[in-house]
Amino acid sequence: MSFSNLGLSDKVLAVVADTGYTTPTPIQEQAIPHVLARRDVLGIAQTGTGKTAAFSLPSIDRLMESGHRRTPRSCRMLILAPTRELAAQIQQSIFAYARYTPITSDT
């Protein structure tokens, strides 16, 4: 299976290609279609298996698809992480994944 079979937009697929990802990991292959279908997802996988991409790539697509802009002093998506270090890693990934989109990330 390839990322193009998962239903991601062209902008997100361009980022996936630029990042060097070639085939989705099992967590990505299973989670991405469910997030795109607006289903709740609970994923458990080892460190380094691409969990951040599994939820953030389709989330970026969904945010772009909605067409709504963030109003001042509000957010459109909230990601909770158990440590500051993990939150910083997730934010760096989202900056990279959203670089071809109007989506921004704040701390």
Short mmCIF file of N, CA and C in Angstrom, two decimals:
data_model
loop_
_atom_site.label_atom_id
_atom_site.label_comp_id
_atom_site.label_asym_id
_atom_site.label_seq_id
_atom_site.Cartn_x
_atom_site.Cartn_y
_atom_site.Cartn_z
N MET A 1 0.85 -1.18 0.00
CA MET A 1 0.00 0.00 0.00
C MET A 1 0.89 1.24 0.00
N SER A 2 0.39 2.32 -0.59
CA SER A 2 1.11 3.59 -0.59
C SER A 2 0.25 4.66 0.05
N PHE A 3 0.88 5.79 0.37
CA PHE A 3 0.15 6.90 0.97
C PHE A 3 -0.95 7.42 0.04
N SER A 4 -0.73 7.34 -1.26
CA SER A 4 -1.73 7.85 -2.21
C SER A 4 -3.02 7.02 -2.17
N ASN A 5 -2.96 5.81 -1.67
CA ASN A 5 -4.17 4.96 -1.56
C ASN A 5 -4.98 5.27 -0.31
N LEU A 6 -4.47 6.12 0.58
CA LEU A 6 -5.13 6.37 1.85
C LEU A 6 -6.14 7.51 1.80
N GLY A 7 -6.18 8.27 0.70
CA GLY A 7 -7.16 9.34 0.56
C GLY A 7 -6.68 10.71 0.99
N LEU A 8 -5.37 10.88 1.16
CA LEU A 8 -4.82 12.18 1.54
C LEU A 8 -4.81 13.13 0.35
N SER A 9 -4.87 14.43 0.62
CA SER A 9 -4.87 15.44 -0.45
C SER A 9 -3.50 15.52 -1.12
N ASP A 10 -3.48 16.17 -2.27
CA ASP A 10 -2.22 16.33 -3.01
C ASP A 10 -1.19 17.12 -2.22
N LYS A 11 -1.63 18.16 -1.49
CA LYS A 11 -0.70 18.96 -0.71
C LYS A 11 -0.04 18.13 0.39
N VAL A 12 -0.83 17.32 1.05
CA VAL A 12 -0.27 16.47 2.11
C VAL A 12 0.60 15.37 1.50
N LEU A 13 0.20 14.82 0.37
CA LEU A 13 1.02 13.82 -0.30
C LEU A 13 2.36 14.39 -0.74
N ALA A 14 2.38 15.67 -1.14
CA ALA A 14 3.65 16.32 -1.51
C ALA A 14 4.58 16.40 -0.31
N VAL A 15 4.03 16.72 0.85
CA VAL A 15 4.84 16.77 2.07
C VAL A 15 5.34 15.38 2.42
N VAL A 16 4.49 14.39 2.29
CA VAL A 16 4.88 13.00 2.58
C VAL A 16 6.06 12.61 1.70
N ALA A 17 5.98 12.94 0.42
CA ALA A 17 7.08 12.62 -0.50
C ALA A 17 8.35 13.38 -0.14
N ASP A 18 8.22 14.68 0.18
CA ASP A 18 9.38 15.48 0.56
C ASP A 18 10.03 15.00 1.84
N THR A 19 9.22 14.46 2.74
CA THR A 19 9.73 13.97 4.02
C THR A 19 10.50 12.68 3.83
N GLY A 20 10.27 11.99 2.73
CA GLY A 20 10.98 10.76 2.47
C GLY A 20 10.21 9.50 2.84
N TYR A 21 8.97 9.68 3.27
CA TYR A 21 8.15 8.51 3.57
C TYR A 21 7.78 7.82 2.26
N THR A 22 7.92 6.52 2.21
CA THR A 22 7.59 5.80 0.98
C THR A 22 6.34 4.94 1.14
N THR A 23 6.27 4.19 2.22
CA THR A 23 5.08 3.38 2.49
C THR A 23 4.61 3.64 3.91
N PRO A 24 3.32 3.64 4.13
CA PRO A 24 2.82 3.89 5.47
C PRO A 24 3.14 2.73 6.42
N THR A 25 3.36 3.08 7.67
CA THR A 25 3.54 2.07 8.69
C THR A 25 2.17 1.47 9.02
N PRO A 26 2.13 0.35 9.72
CA PRO A 26 0.83 -0.23 10.05
C PRO A 26 -0.11 0.73 10.79
N ILE A 27 0.40 1.50 11.74
CA ILE A 27 -0.47 2.44 12.47
C ILE A 27 -1.00 3.52 11.53
N GLN A 28 -0.17 3.98 10.59
CA GLN A 28 -0.62 4.99 9.63
C GLN A 28 -1.64 4.41 8.66
N GLU A 29 -1.38 3.22 8.19
CA GLU A 29 -2.28 2.56 7.24
C GLU A 29 -3.66 2.33 7.86
N GLN A 30 -3.69 2.02 9.14
CA GLN A 30 -4.95 1.74 9.80
C GLN A 30 -5.66 3.01 10.28
N ALA A 31 -4.91 4.00 10.74
CA ALA A 31 -5.53 5.17 11.36
C ALA A 31 -5.96 6.24 10.35
N ILE A 32 -5.16 6.51 9.35
CA ILE A 32 -5.43 7.63 8.43
C ILE A 32 -6.82 7.55 7.80
N PRO A 33 -7.25 6.41 7.25
CA PRO A 33 -8.61 6.38 6.66
C PRO A 33 -9.70 6.65 7.70
N HIS A 34 -9.51 6.20 8.93
CA HIS A 34 -10.53 6.44 9.97
C HIS A 34 -10.60 7.91 10.35
N VAL A 35 -9.45 8.57 10.46
CA VAL A 35 -9.46 10.01 10.80
C VAL A 35 -10.10 10.79 9.65
N LEU A 36 -9.77 10.44 8.42
CA LEU A 36 -10.38 11.12 7.28
C LEU A 36 -11.89 10.91 7.24
N ALA A 37 -12.34 9.77 7.74
CA ALA A 37 -13.77 9.46 7.78
C ALA A 37 -14.45 10.03 9.02
N ARG A 38 -13.70 10.82 9.79
CA ARG A 38 -14.22 11.50 10.99
C ARG A 38 -14.62 10.53 12.10
N ARG A 39 -13.87 9.47 12.19
CA ARG A 39 -14.10 8.52 13.27
C ARG A 39 -13.07 8.75 14.37
N ASP A 40 -13.43 8.43 15.58
CA ASP A 40 -12.48 8.48 16.68
C ASP A 40 -11.48 7.34 16.52
N VAL A 41 -10.24 7.62 16.89
CA VAL A 41 -9.19 6.61 16.74
C VAL A 41 -8.39 6.53 18.03
N LEU A 42 -8.12 5.32 18.46
CA LEU A 42 -7.19 5.07 19.56
C LEU A 42 -6.13 4.16 19.00
N GLY A 43 -4.90 4.66 18.94
CA GLY A 43 -3.81 3.89 18.36
C GLY A 43 -2.69 3.67 19.36
N ILE A 44 -2.22 2.46 19.41
CA ILE A 44 -1.12 2.11 20.30
C ILE A 44 -0.03 1.47 19.45
N ALA A 45 1.15 2.05 19.51
CA ALA A 45 2.27 1.50 18.76
C ALA A 45 3.57 1.94 19.42
N GLN A 46 4.63 1.25 19.10
CA GLN A 46 5.93 1.56 19.69
C GLN A 46 6.43 2.92 19.22
N THR A 47 7.37 3.45 19.97
CA THR A 47 8.04 4.71 19.61
C THR A 47 8.69 4.56 18.24
N GLY A 48 8.56 5.60 17.42
CA GLY A 48 9.20 5.60 16.11
C GLY A 48 8.42 4.95 15.00
N THR A 49 7.14 4.64 15.26
CA THR A 49 6.34 3.97 14.23
C THR A 49 5.47 4.93 13.43
N GLY A 50 5.53 6.22 13.72
CA GLY A 50 4.80 7.20 12.92
C GLY A 50 3.42 7.55 13.44
N LYS A 51 3.23 7.45 14.74
CA LYS A 51 1.92 7.79 15.31
C LYS A 51 1.56 9.25 15.07
N THR A 52 2.53 10.16 15.19
CA THR A 52 2.24 11.58 14.98
C THR A 52 1.73 11.82 13.56
N ALA A 53 2.38 11.23 12.59
CA ALA A 53 1.92 11.38 11.20
C ALA A 53 0.58 10.71 11.00
N ALA A 54 0.32 9.63 11.72
CA ALA A 54 -0.94 8.89 11.57
C ALA A 54 -2.15 9.75 11.92
N PHE A 55 -2.00 10.63 12.91
CA PHE A 55 -3.15 11.48 13.25
C PHE A 55 -3.04 12.88 12.66
N SER A 56 -1.82 13.39 12.49
CA SER A 56 -1.71 14.79 12.05
C SER A 56 -1.89 14.96 10.54
N LEU A 57 -1.42 14.03 9.73
CA LEU A 57 -1.59 14.19 8.27
C LEU A 57 -3.07 14.25 7.89
N PRO A 58 -3.90 13.31 8.33
CA PRO A 58 -5.32 13.44 7.98
C PRO A 58 -6.01 14.60 8.68
N SER A 59 -5.53 14.98 9.85
CA SER A 59 -6.11 16.13 10.55
C SER A 59 -5.86 17.41 9.78
N ILE A 60 -4.68 17.55 9.22
CA ILE A 60 -4.36 18.72 8.39
C ILE A 60 -5.30 18.75 7.19
N ASP A 61 -5.51 17.60 6.56
CA ASP A 61 -6.46 17.52 5.44
C ASP A 61 -7.85 17.96 5.87
N ARG A 62 -8.31 17.48 6.99
CA ARG A 62 -9.65 17.83 7.46
C ARG A 62 -9.77 19.31 7.79
N LEU A 63 -8.72 19.89 8.37
CA LEU A 63 -8.76 21.32 8.66
C LEU A 63 -8.81 22.14 7.38
N MET A 64 -8.06 21.75 6.37
CA MET A 64 -8.09 22.46 5.08
C MET A 64 -9.44 22.31 4.41
N GLU A 65 -10.01 21.13 4.50
CA GLU A 65 -11.28 20.83 3.86
C GLU A 65 -12.43 21.64 4.46
N SER A 66 -12.34 21.93 5.74
CA SER A 66 -13.44 22.65 6.40
C SER A 66 -13.59 24.07 5.89
N GLY A 67 -12.49 24.68 5.47
CA GLY A 67 -12.54 26.04 4.94
C GLY A 67 -12.71 27.13 5.98
N HIS A 68 -12.88 26.76 7.23
CA HIS A 68 -13.03 27.75 8.29
C HIS A 68 -11.67 28.25 8.74
N ARG A 69 -11.60 29.51 9.00
CA ARG A 69 -10.37 30.11 9.53
C ARG A 69 -10.51 30.20 11.04
N ARG A 70 -9.40 30.14 11.70
CA ARG A 70 -9.38 30.25 13.15
C ARG A 70 -9.73 31.67 13.55
N THR A 71 -10.63 31.82 14.49
CA THR A 71 -10.95 33.14 15.00
C THR A 71 -9.92 33.50 16.06
N PRO A 72 -9.69 34.79 16.29
CA PRO A 72 -8.69 35.19 17.29
C PRO A 72 -8.98 34.56 18.66
N ARG A 73 -7.91 34.19 19.32
CA ARG A 73 -7.97 33.62 20.67
C ARG A 73 -8.76 32.32 20.74
N SER A 74 -8.65 31.52 19.68
CA SER A 74 -9.33 30.23 19.66
C SER A 74 -8.44 29.22 18.95
N CYS A 75 -8.86 27.98 18.97
CA CYS A 75 -8.13 26.96 18.23
C CYS A 75 -9.12 26.07 17.50
N ARG A 76 -8.64 25.39 16.48
CA ARG A 76 -9.48 24.48 15.73
C ARG A 76 -9.17 23.03 16.06
N MET A 77 -8.01 22.80 16.66
CA MET A 77 -7.62 21.46 17.05
C MET A 77 -6.70 21.56 18.24
N LEU A 78 -6.92 20.72 19.22
CA LEU A 78 -6.11 20.71 20.43
C LEU A 78 -5.47 19.34 20.55
N ILE A 79 -4.16 19.32 20.69
CA ILE A 79 -3.42 18.07 20.87
C ILE A 79 -2.81 18.10 22.26
N LEU A 80 -3.12 17.11 23.05
CA LEU A 80 -2.58 17.00 24.39
C LEU A 80 -1.45 15.97 24.41
N ALA A 81 -0.39 16.29 25.11
CA ALA A 81 0.75 15.38 25.23
C ALA A 81 1.17 15.32 26.69
N PRO A 82 1.68 14.19 27.14
CA PRO A 82 2.00 14.04 28.56
C PRO A 82 3.25 14.81 29.02
N THR A 83 4.11 15.20 28.08
CA THR A 83 5.31 15.95 28.47
C THR A 83 5.52 17.12 27.54
N ARG A 84 6.25 18.11 28.04
CA ARG A 84 6.57 19.28 27.22
C ARG A 84 7.43 18.90 26.02
N GLU A 85 8.35 17.96 26.25
CA GLU A 85 9.25 17.52 25.18
C GLU A 85 8.47 16.86 24.04
N LEU A 86 7.52 16.00 24.39
CA LEU A 86 6.71 15.36 23.36
C LEU A 86 5.84 16.38 22.64
N ALA A 87 5.29 17.34 23.37
CA ALA A 87 4.49 18.39 22.74
C ALA A 87 5.33 19.17 21.74
N ALA A 88 6.58 19.47 22.08
CA ALA A 88 7.48 20.18 21.16
C ALA A 88 7.78 19.34 19.92
N GLN A 89 7.98 18.04 20.10
CA GLN A 89 8.23 17.16 18.95
C GLN A 89 7.02 17.10 18.02
N ILE A 90 5.84 17.00 18.61
CA ILE A 90 4.61 16.96 17.81
C ILE A 90 4.45 18.26 17.04
N GLN A 91 4.71 19.39 17.70
CA GLN A 91 4.57 20.67 17.03
C GLN A 91 5.55 20.80 15.86
N GLN A 92 6.79 20.36 16.04
CA GLN A 92 7.76 20.40 14.95
C GLN A 92 7.28 19.57 13.76
N SER A 93 6.73 18.40 14.05
CA SER A 93 6.22 17.55 12.97
C SER A 93 5.07 18.23 12.24
N ILE A 94 4.17 18.84 12.99
CA ILE A 94 3.02 19.49 12.35
C ILE A 94 3.47 20.69 11.51
N PHE A 95 4.45 21.44 11.99
CA PHE A 95 5.01 22.53 11.16
C PHE A 95 5.49 21.96 9.83
N ALA A 96 6.21 20.85 9.89
CA ALA A 96 6.75 20.24 8.67
C ALA A 96 5.64 19.71 7.77
N TYR A 97 4.67 19.02 8.35
CA TYR A 97 3.60 18.42 7.56
C TYR A 97 2.66 19.46 6.94
N ALA A 98 2.54 20.61 7.56
CA ALA A 98 1.60 21.63 7.07
C ALA A 98 2.28 22.70 6.23
N ARG A 99 3.52 22.50 5.85
CA ARG A 99 4.26 23.58 5.19
C ARG A 99 3.69 24.01 3.85
N TYR A 100 2.94 23.17 3.15
CA TYR A 100 2.35 23.55 1.87
C TYR A 100 0.88 23.96 2.02
N THR A 101 0.47 24.20 3.25
CA THR A 101 -0.93 24.53 3.53
C THR A 101 -0.99 25.84 4.31
N PRO A 102 -2.17 26.41 4.48
CA PRO A 102 -2.32 27.60 5.30
C PRO A 102 -2.45 27.28 6.80
N ILE A 103 -2.33 26.03 7.17
CA ILE A 103 -2.49 25.61 8.57
C ILE A 103 -1.27 26.05 9.39
N THR A 104 -1.53 26.61 10.57
CA THR A 104 -0.46 27.02 11.47
C THR A 104 -0.60 26.31 12.79
N SER A 105 0.46 26.35 13.58
CA SER A 105 0.47 25.71 14.89
C SER A 105 1.09 26.65 15.89
N ASP A 106 0.42 26.82 17.02
CA ASP A 106 0.92 27.68 18.09
C ASP A 106 1.11 26.84 19.34
N THR A 107 1.92 27.35 20.24
CA THR A 107 2.09 26.65 21.51
C THR A 107 1.19 27.24 22.55
#
